[in-house]
Structures are given as structure tokens and as C-alpha cells.
Tab-separated table of C-alpha atoms in Angstrom:
chain	number	residue	atom	x	y	z
A	1	MET	CA	-52.132	-13.184	36.043
A	2	PRO	CA	-55.868	-13.960	36.406
A	3	ARG	CA	-58.335	-11.903	34.416
A	4	GLN	CA	-60.356	-9.346	36.317
A	5	GLU	CA	-63.891	-8.079	35.901
A	6	ILE	CA	-63.795	-4.335	36.489
A	7	GLU	CA	-66.792	-2.023	36.763
A	8	LEU	CA	-66.363	1.664	35.905
A	9	PHE	CA	-68.578	4.708	36.383
A	10	ASP	CA	-67.949	8.218	34.994
A	11	TRP	CA	-66.281	6.460	32.076
A	12	ARG	CA	-65.129	7.466	28.599
A	13	ILE	CA	-63.380	5.802	25.667
A	14	LEU	CA	-60.233	7.680	24.691
A	15	GLN	CA	-58.084	7.127	21.597
A	16	THR	CA	-54.374	7.904	21.558
A	17	SER	CA	-52.548	9.482	18.639
A	18	ALA	CA	-51.194	5.962	17.944
A	19	GLY	CA	-54.765	4.733	17.388
A	20	THR	CA	-55.236	2.607	20.517
A	21	CYS	CA	-58.501	3.018	22.445
A	22	HIS	CA	-58.832	2.701	26.224
A	23	PHE	CA	-61.550	2.696	28.867
A	24	VAL	CA	-60.973	5.550	31.322
A	25	GLY	CA	-63.177	5.916	34.388
A	26	CYS	CA	-63.601	5.333	38.119
A	27	ARG	CA	-63.911	1.937	39.767
A	28	THR	CA	-67.285	1.324	41.355
A	29	THR	CA	-65.652	-0.470	44.310
A	30	HIS	CA	-63.602	2.481	45.612
A	31	GLY	CA	-63.897	5.443	43.244
A	32	ARG	CA	-60.291	5.416	42.073
A	33	GLY	CA	-59.480	6.403	38.506
A	34	ARG	CA	-58.420	3.654	36.098
A	35	VAL	CA	-57.056	3.346	32.551
A	36	SER	CA	-57.416	0.040	30.715
A	37	SER	CA	-55.003	-1.536	28.297
A	38	GLU	CA	-56.056	-1.415	24.629
A	39	ILE	CA	-59.693	-2.352	23.935
A	40	VAL	CA	-59.933	-5.445	21.715
A	41	MET	CA	-63.712	-6.122	21.916
A	42	PHE	CA	-66.650	-3.897	22.832
A	43	ASP	CA	-70.369	-4.643	23.050
A	44	ARG	CA	-72.117	-1.279	22.937
A	45	ASP	CA	-75.536	-2.818	23.674
A	46	PHE	CA	-74.402	-4.263	27.005
A	47	LEU	CA	-71.637	-1.688	27.675
A	48	HIS	CA	-68.869	-4.153	28.339
A	49	GLY	CA	-65.597	-4.898	26.638
A	50	THR	CA	-62.396	-6.891	26.806
A	51	THR	CA	-58.912	-5.415	26.773
A	52	ARG	CA	-55.601	-6.720	25.468
A	53	SER	CA	-54.720	-7.821	29.010
A	54	GLY	CA	-57.827	-10.031	29.088
A	55	ASN	CA	-59.690	-7.953	31.668
A	56	VAL	CA	-63.419	-7.459	31.154
A	57	TYR	CA	-64.768	-3.962	31.768
A	58	LYS	CA	-68.425	-3.264	32.581
A	59	LEU	CA	-69.425	0.359	32.102
A	60	GLU	CA	-72.034	1.589	34.585
A	61	GLY	CA	-74.290	4.595	34.095
A	62	PRO	CA	-73.780	7.333	31.527
A	63	SER	CA	-70.383	8.357	30.235
A	64	ALA	CA	-68.931	11.382	32.043
A	65	VAL	CA	-65.694	13.211	32.763
A	66	SER	CA	-64.128	12.435	36.151
A	67	VAL	CA	-61.360	14.418	37.835
A	68	ALA	CA	-59.901	11.222	39.346
A	69	ALA	CA	-59.970	9.312	36.051
A	70	ASP	CA	-58.585	12.296	34.135
A	71	ALA	CA	-55.636	12.527	36.546
A	72	VAL	CA	-54.793	8.848	36.001
A	73	TRP	CA	-55.175	9.240	32.219
A	74	ARG	CA	-52.732	12.168	32.177
A	75	GLN	CA	-50.201	10.183	34.247
A	76	TRP	CA	-50.628	7.198	31.922
A	77	CYS	CA	-50.134	9.419	28.856
A	78	THR	CA	-46.947	10.900	30.302
A	79	LYS	CA	-45.599	7.452	31.253
A	80	ASN	CA	-46.377	6.081	27.782
A	81	SER	CA	-45.271	9.147	25.761
A	82	VAL	CA	-48.763	9.883	24.416
A	83	GLU	CA	-48.743	13.431	23.106
A	84	SER	CA	-52.391	13.763	22.069
A	85	TRP	CA	-55.680	11.954	22.391
A	86	THR	CA	-59.310	12.155	21.323
A	87	ASP	CA	-62.535	11.340	23.165
A	88	VAL	CA	-64.240	8.762	20.901
A	89	THR	CA	-67.002	7.705	23.293
A	90	CYS	CA	-69.828	8.917	21.021
A	91	GLU	CA	-68.391	7.155	17.987
A	92	TRP	CA	-68.093	3.860	19.851
A	93	LEU	CA	-71.616	4.106	21.256
A	94	SER	CA	-73.560	5.209	18.208
A	95	ASN	CA	-71.223	5.681	15.252
A	96	ALA	CA	-72.440	9.280	15.255
A	97	VAL	CA	-70.161	12.129	14.300
A	98	CYS	CA	-69.201	13.818	17.561
A	99	GLY	CA	-66.919	16.681	18.442
A	100	GLU	CA	-63.328	15.679	19.108
A	101	ILE	CA	-61.429	16.802	22.173
A	102	GLU	CA	-57.688	17.008	21.516
A	103	GLN	CA	-55.402	17.134	24.528
A	104	SER	CA	-51.663	17.554	24.799
A	105	THR	CA	-49.646	15.886	27.372
A	106	ARG	CA	-49.070	3.887	26.131
A	107	ASP	CA	-49.563	0.301	27.586
A	108	ASP	CA	-49.987	-0.746	31.173
A	109	GLU	CA	-53.262	-0.458	33.011
A	110	SER	CA	-53.095	2.292	35.604
A	111	GLU	CA	-55.040	3.062	38.729
A	112	HIS	CA	-54.852	5.966	41.147
A	113	ASN	CA	-57.007	7.521	43.820
A	114	GLY	CA	-57.034	10.851	41.976
A	115	SER	CA	-55.496	12.900	44.774
A	116	ALA	CA	-53.207	15.728	43.761
A	117	SER	CA	-49.492	15.137	44.088
């Protein structure tokens, strides 16, 4: 499968209880939520990274929580038996100590329009 270049807005970096980190955000082309496969490289100066699948993600604008992206993340967590996760965006951007957000609820990329089912 060819590699894709994917741009996200309202993005975050979330870490599963298993230790894998993923880009979670909305695609700039159509606003749908998306979850990446595991991040293997990240350039915090240029806000882009490569995932295990080989896709390159470009992060646009500031990080933010998105209802559409959160819905896809929760579906992805359920599908992949992820029981908890932490928002590690601040740590990845600045290595600063940030508050952790634990959530209750692994490794295909997922995309969804965020509508309620």
C-alpha cells in the first residue's frame, strides 16, 4: 500500500497503556477524525512525524480536543482492547511535565466522520 501524507488539525498525541503513541486529530481535507498507527519518528520543530505504517502526518495549528477525533479514538481503543490512555502532547512538544488525562474504555489506523451511532 502506498504511503500517504496526512494533515491533521485539532490534534493530540495519545499514549496507550501498552506504551504506544498515536496521532489523533481531524483531517484537514474533510474534517473526519483519524487515529494513526504507532508513531516511530516525530519532528517537534516542524510538527510532522512518521508512523509504523509509513504514513507521514503533518500537524496543523495548535493541539486541541476534537469531538470527531475523540469518537474515533474511543472506537479504536475498544477495537484494540486499550483500557486506558494518557495525553502526552505536552511531553512530546516540550518535554515539560504536564498533567495526565487517564481515560477508561491497538493497531490499525482508523478514520470516521465523528457522527453519533
